[in-house]
Coordinates of C-alpha atoms in Angstrom, one line a residue:
M1 CA 160.9 79.4 146.8
D2 CA 159.4 79.8 150.0
R3 CA 155.9 79.1 150.6
R4 CA 154.5 82.5 150.5
R5 CA 155.9 83.1 147.0
F6 CA 154.5 80.0 146.4
A7 CA 151.2 80.5 147.3
A8 CA 151.1 84.0 146.0
G9 CA 152.1 82.4 142.5
L10 CA 149.2 80.0 142.8
A11 CA 146.8 82.5 143.3
A12 CA 147.7 85.0 140.5
S13 CA 148.0 82.2 138.2
A14 CA 144.3 80.9 139.1
S15 CA 143.1 84.6 139.0
A16 CA 144.4 84.7 135.6
L17 CA 143.0 81.6 134.3
A18 CA 139.4 83.2 136.4
I19 CA 139.5 86.1 134.2
R20 CA 140.5 84.3 130.7
P21 CA 136.8 83.3 129.9
L22 CA 135.8 86.8 130.7
R23 CA 138.2 88.5 128.5
A24 CA 137.4 86.0 125.7
Q25 CA 133.5 86.6 126.0
D26 CA 133.6 90.5 126.4
A27 CA 136.1 90.4 123.2
Y28 CA 133.4 88.5 121.2
P29 CA 134.0 87.8 118.1
S30 CA 137.8 87.3 118.7
R31 CA 137.3 84.6 115.5
A32 CA 135.5 83.6 112.5
I33 CA 131.7 83.2 112.4
T34 CA 130.1 81.2 110.6
F35 CA 126.6 80.8 108.8
I36 CA 125.5 77.3 108.3
N37 CA 123.3 78.0 104.7
A38 CA 121.5 75.1 104.7
F39 CA 121.1 74.8 101.0
P40 CA 122.9 74.8 97.6
P41 CA 124.5 77.6 96.2
G42 CA 122.1 79.6 94.4
G43 CA 119.1 79.5 96.3
V44 CA 117.7 82.4 98.5
T45 CA 119.7 82.1 101.8
D46 CA 122.8 82.1 99.8
V47 CA 122.0 85.1 97.7
V48 CA 120.8 87.2 100.5
T49 CA 123.3 85.8 103.7
R50 CA 126.5 86.1 101.3
P51 CA 125.9 90.5 101.4
L52 CA 124.9 90.8 104.6
A53 CA 128.0 88.7 105.5
A54 CA 130.2 90.9 104.2
V55 CA 129.3 93.9 105.4
M56 CA 128.9 92.2 109.0
E57 CA 132.9 90.9 108.2
A58 CA 134.1 94.7 108.1
A59 CA 132.2 95.7 110.8
V60 CA 133.6 93.0 113.1
R61 CA 136.8 92.7 111.8
Q62 CA 136.8 88.8 111.7
P63 CA 135.7 86.4 108.8
V64 CA 132.2 85.7 108.6
V65 CA 131.9 82.8 106.4
I66 CA 129.1 81.1 104.8
E67 CA 129.3 77.0 105.0
T68 CA 127.0 74.8 102.9
K69 CA 125.4 71.9 104.3
A70 CA 122.6 71.4 102.3
G71 CA 120.4 68.2 102.1
A72 CA 116.8 67.2 103.3
A73 CA 115.1 70.6 102.2
G74 CA 117.1 72.2 104.5
A75 CA 116.4 69.5 107.3
V76 CA 120.5 68.5 107.3
G77 CA 121.9 72.5 107.8
A78 CA 119.5 72.7 110.6
Q79 CA 120.3 69.8 112.3
V80 CA 124.1 71.0 112.2
A81 CA 123.5 74.2 113.8
A82 CA 121.0 73.1 116.3
N83 CA 124.2 70.3 117.5
A84 CA 126.6 73.4 117.5
K85 CA 128.4 74.9 120.2
P86 CA 126.2 77.6 121.6
D87 CA 129.0 80.3 121.4
G88 CA 128.2 82.6 119.1
Y89 CA 130.4 81.4 116.4
T90 CA 128.1 79.1 114.3
L91 CA 124.7 80.5 113.1
L92 CA 121.9 79.2 111.0
S93 CA 120.4 81.3 108.1
H94 CA 117.0 79.4 107.1
I95 CA 113.7 80.0 105.6
T96 CA 110.0 79.2 106.2
S97 CA 110.3 75.6 105.7
I98 CA 112.3 75.4 109.4
S99 CA 109.2 75.6 111.1
G100 CA 107.6 72.4 109.7
F101 CA 110.3 69.7 110.4
A102 CA 108.8 68.1 113.5
E103 CA 105.4 68.0 112.0
V104 CA 106.9 66.2 109.0
D105 CA 108.7 63.9 111.4
K106 CA 105.1 63.3 113.4
L107 CA 103.4 62.9 110.1
F108 CA 105.8 59.8 109.5
G109 CA 105.6 58.2 112.9
R110 CA 109.6 59.7 114.0
P111 CA 110.8 61.4 116.9
P112 CA 112.1 64.7 115.7
K113 CA 115.7 65.5 114.7
F114 CA 115.0 69.1 116.3
T115 CA 112.7 71.2 117.2
R116 CA 111.7 75.2 117.1
A117 CA 113.1 75.3 120.7
D118 CA 116.3 74.3 119.5
F119 CA 117.5 77.9 118.0
I120 CA 117.2 81.3 118.8
P121 CA 115.7 83.7 116.8
L122 CA 117.8 86.6 115.9
A123 CA 116.4 88.5 113.2
R124 CA 114.8 88.4 109.8
L125 CA 115.6 89.4 106.9
V126 CA 113.4 89.9 103.9
A127 CA 109.8 88.3 103.2
D128 CA 109.6 87.6 99.7
P129 CA 106.2 86.7 98.1
C130 CA 106.6 83.6 95.7
V131 CA 106.1 83.6 92.7
L132 CA 104.7 80.4 90.1
I133 CA 106.9 80.2 87.0
V134 CA 107.2 77.7 83.9
N135 CA 109.9 77.1 81.5
S136 CA 109.3 79.9 78.2
Q137 CA 109.6 76.8 76.0
Q138 CA 106.0 76.0 77.4
P139 CA 103.2 77.8 75.6
Y140 CA 101.6 78.9 78.7
K141 CA 101.3 82.8 78.6
T142 CA 98.8 83.0 81.7
L143 CA 98.3 80.8 84.8
K144 CA 94.9 80.0 82.8
D145 CA 96.5 78.2 80.3
F146 CA 98.7 76.7 82.7
V147 CA 95.6 74.8 84.3
D148 CA 93.4 74.4 81.5
D149 CA 96.0 72.0 80.0
A150 CA 97.3 70.6 83.2
N151 CA 93.1 69.5 83.3
K152 CA 93.4 67.7 80.4
R153 CA 97.2 66.1 80.6
P154 CA 96.9 64.6 84.4
N155 CA 100.1 63.6 85.6
E156 CA 102.3 64.5 82.8
I157 CA 103.7 67.7 83.8
I158 CA 106.4 68.1 85.9
F159 CA 107.0 70.7 88.8
S160 CA 110.4 70.8 90.7
S161 CA 110.8 71.7 94.0
S162 CA 113.7 72.4 97.0
G163 CA 112.7 68.8 98.2
L164 CA 109.8 67.1 99.9
Y165 CA 108.1 69.3 102.5
G166 CA 110.5 72.1 101.4
A167 CA 109.8 76.0 101.4
L168 CA 109.4 75.7 97.7
H169 CA 107.3 72.2 97.7
I170 CA 104.5 73.5 100.4
P171 CA 103.2 76.4 98.3
M172 CA 102.7 74.5 95.1
A173 CA 101.3 71.7 97.1
L174 CA 98.4 74.5 98.0
F175 CA 97.9 75.6 94.7
L176 CA 97.5 71.6 93.7
K177 CA 95.0 71.4 96.7
A178 CA 93.2 74.3 95.7
T179 CA 93.0 73.6 91.8
G180 CA 92.5 69.8 92.2
L181 CA 95.5 69.3 89.6
K182 CA 97.6 66.5 89.3
L183 CA 101.2 67.0 88.5
R184 CA 104.4 64.9 88.7
H185 CA 106.7 66.3 91.3
L186 CA 110.6 66.3 91.3
P187 CA 112.0 66.9 94.5
T188 CA 115.5 68.1 94.5
N189 CA 118.0 69.6 97.6
G190 CA 117.4 73.0 97.2
G191 CA 116.0 76.4 95.4
G192 CA 118.9 76.2 93.1
P193 CA 118.8 73.1 91.8
A194 CA 115.1 73.1 91.3
L195 CA 115.6 76.3 89.5
T196 CA 118.0 74.6 87.2
A197 CA 116.1 71.8 86.5
L198 CA 113.3 74.0 85.3
L199 CA 115.8 75.9 83.3
G200 CA 117.0 72.6 81.6
N201 CA 113.0 71.8 81.1
N202 CA 113.5 68.5 82.9
S203 CA 110.6 70.1 84.8
Q204 CA 108.0 72.6 83.5
A205 CA 107.0 74.2 86.3
L206 CA 108.2 75.9 89.7
V207 CA 107.2 78.0 92.9
S208 CA 110.6 80.2 93.3
S209 CA 111.2 83.0 95.4
V210 CA 111.4 86.5 93.5
S211 CA 115.1 86.9 94.4
A212 CA 116.4 83.6 93.4
S213 CA 114.6 83.3 89.8
L214 CA 114.3 87.3 89.0
A215 CA 117.5 87.5 86.8
Q216 CA 116.0 84.2 84.6
I217 CA 112.6 86.0 84.3
K218 CA 114.3 89.3 83.1
A219 CA 116.3 87.2 80.5
G220 CA 113.2 85.7 79.1
Q221 CA 114.2 82.2 80.4
V222 CA 110.9 81.3 82.5
R223 CA 107.8 83.1 82.7
P224 CA 105.8 84.0 85.6
L225 CA 102.3 83.1 86.0
A226 CA 101.2 84.1 89.4
S227 CA 102.4 85.5 92.7
F228 CA 101.8 84.4 95.9
G229 CA 101.9 87.6 97.3
G230 CA 99.2 89.7 98.9
Q231 CA 99.6 92.6 96.2
R232 CA 101.5 92.5 93.2
S233 CA 105.7 92.7 93.4
K234 CA 106.9 95.9 92.5
V235 CA 109.4 94.2 90.4
L236 CA 106.7 92.4 88.4
P237 CA 103.9 94.5 88.2
D238 CA 102.5 92.9 85.3
V239 CA 102.2 89.5 87.4
P240 CA 98.7 88.9 88.9
T241 CA 98.3 87.6 92.1
M242 CA 96.8 84.6 93.0
K243 CA 93.8 86.0 94.9
E244 CA 93.5 88.0 91.8
Q245 CA 92.8 85.0 89.6
G246 CA 90.6 83.1 92.1
Y247 CA 92.7 81.0 94.3
N248 CA 92.7 82.3 97.9
L249 CA 96.6 81.6 98.5
E250 CA 99.1 84.0 100.4
Y251 CA 102.8 82.7 100.6
Y252 CA 106.3 84.3 101.5
L253 CA 109.6 83.3 101.7
W254 CA 111.4 84.8 104.3
V255 CA 115.3 84.4 105.5
G256 CA 115.8 84.4 109.3
L257 CA 119.0 84.3 111.2
F258 CA 118.8 81.9 114.1
A259 CA 121.1 80.8 116.8
P260 CA 121.7 77.4 118.4
K261 CA 119.6 77.1 121.9
G262 CA 121.8 77.8 125.0
T263 CA 123.8 80.6 123.7
P264 CA 124.5 83.0 126.3
E265 CA 122.4 86.0 126.0
T266 CA 125.3 88.7 126.4
I267 CA 126.4 87.3 122.9
V268 CA 122.8 87.1 121.6
T269 CA 122.3 90.9 122.0
Q270 CA 125.5 91.6 120.8
L271 CA 124.7 89.7 117.6
R272 CA 121.3 91.4 117.6
G273 CA 123.3 94.9 117.7
I274 CA 125.6 93.6 114.8
I275 CA 123.3 92.4 112.5
D276 CA 120.8 95.4 112.7
K277 CA 123.6 97.9 111.7
A278 CA 124.5 95.4 108.7
A279 CA 121.2 94.6 107.8
H280 CA 120.4 98.5 107.3
S281 CA 123.5 99.4 105.8
D282 CA 123.2 101.2 102.3
A283 CA 125.7 98.1 100.8
F284 CA 123.3 95.6 101.7
K285 CA 120.1 97.2 100.8
T286 CA 121.5 97.7 98.0
A287 CA 122.4 94.3 97.1
L288 CA 118.9 93.4 98.2
T289 CA 117.7 95.7 95.9
N290 CA 119.7 93.8 92.9
L291 CA 117.9 90.9 93.9
G292 CA 114.6 92.5 93.3
Q293 CA 113.9 92.7 97.5
D294 CA 113.3 94.9 99.8
L295 CA 114.5 94.5 103.3
D296 CA 111.8 93.6 105.6
Y297 CA 113.8 93.1 109.1
Q298 CA 112.5 92.3 112.2
D299 CA 114.5 92.5 115.2
Q300 CA 114.2 89.4 117.9
G301 CA 110.8 90.4 119.5
E302 CA 109.1 90.9 116.4
F303 CA 110.6 88.0 114.5
T304 CA 110.0 85.7 117.6
R305 CA 106.1 86.7 117.3
F306 CA 106.0 86.5 113.7
W307 CA 107.7 83.0 113.5
D308 CA 104.8 81.6 116.3
E309 CA 102.3 83.1 114.0
D310 CA 103.7 81.6 110.4
A311 CA 104.8 78.1 112.0
K312 CA 101.1 77.9 112.7
R313 CA 100.5 78.1 109.1
I314 CA 103.6 76.1 108.0
E315 CA 102.5 72.9 110.0
D316 CA 98.8 73.6 109.0
A317 CA 99.8 73.5 105.2
I318 CA 102.0 70.0 105.7
K319 CA 99.1 68.4 107.6
Q320 CA 96.7 69.4 104.5
I321 CA 99.2 67.9 102.2
G322 CA 99.5 65.0 104.2
R323 CA 101.9 62.1 104.2
V324 CA 104.2 61.8 100.8
E325 CA 106.5 59.3 99.9
G326 CA 109.0 59.9 97.7

C-alpha cells in the first residue's frame, strides 16, 4: 500500500468516526429510555407514568421502562437522575416534593445533594388535588368529627405519609398547623406504603392524591373527609374542600417529567414532542380517567414558570414545618 492510499484510508476512517456521533444523535432514541420513579409502586408517579410510557414506547419503537429508585421521600431517585448521563436516556418522573429537598437540607445545616437547577423540566402531566382520608373502621364521618376527636386525644391518632417533608407530609403538616392538632406521624418511603399503612389501620389518617386512593374510596376501605383543591373534585363531588370547612388550605400533587441538566437541546426538543403526543393520546387520557384524573398538561415553558412559583410555596411550607427529627 503506497502512502497516498494509506493517507486516504486514514481520512476515510476519521470521517466515519466524526459522522457516527451525529448519526447516533439524529437517530434518537436508538435504545431504551428509562424513567426513574422515585417512589414505591402504587404511588401517583407510578400509576400516572406507566401508561404514558406504554404510549411512548409504541411511538418511538424502543422500550420505555420504569425503574424504581425509592427512598428518603423521593430524594434517592431524584439524586440518581441528577447524576445520570445527560443523554436523553435517563429521565425522572417526580412530584411536588422535588421542590423542597434543598430547603430541607438547609434546614438541617447540610449541603444540598442536588437542587432544582440540576434538572430540565420537560412537561407537567397532572395536578391532582389531595384529599384527607381516614380508615373506614374509624368512626369519623366528617372533618369536624375528626378534629373534635383529635382535640380530645392529642398524640394518639396516627397519620401516615410518604416520608418526612415528602409530598404527603407537607399538606398534613399545614393542616395540623392550621388546626393546632397534635397527631403521631408514621413516615413511610412512598405514597403506596403510606396507603397500605392506612388500609391496615396502622395509621388512621392520610393525605393522599385522589388518583392513588380513588379505588379504595370507591371500595369503602377509606373515607374522604376533605379535599385540598380550590373546588370540589369531579370524581368526589360530595367531599367538601378545606376552604368550605373554614381552613384556608389548597394543595396539589402534580407529576412532572425532567431530564438531567446538560441534556442537549436537540434531544430535549425531541422529548418534548414525543411526550406531548403521548400525553394527548386517547389511550393515555383514558388511563387517567380510570384513575379519576384529568390531563393538566404544561409544556416546558409553562411548566417552568409554574414550577418556579410552586417551589416558593413548598419552600415556605417547609420553613413553617420547621426542623423535625424522626
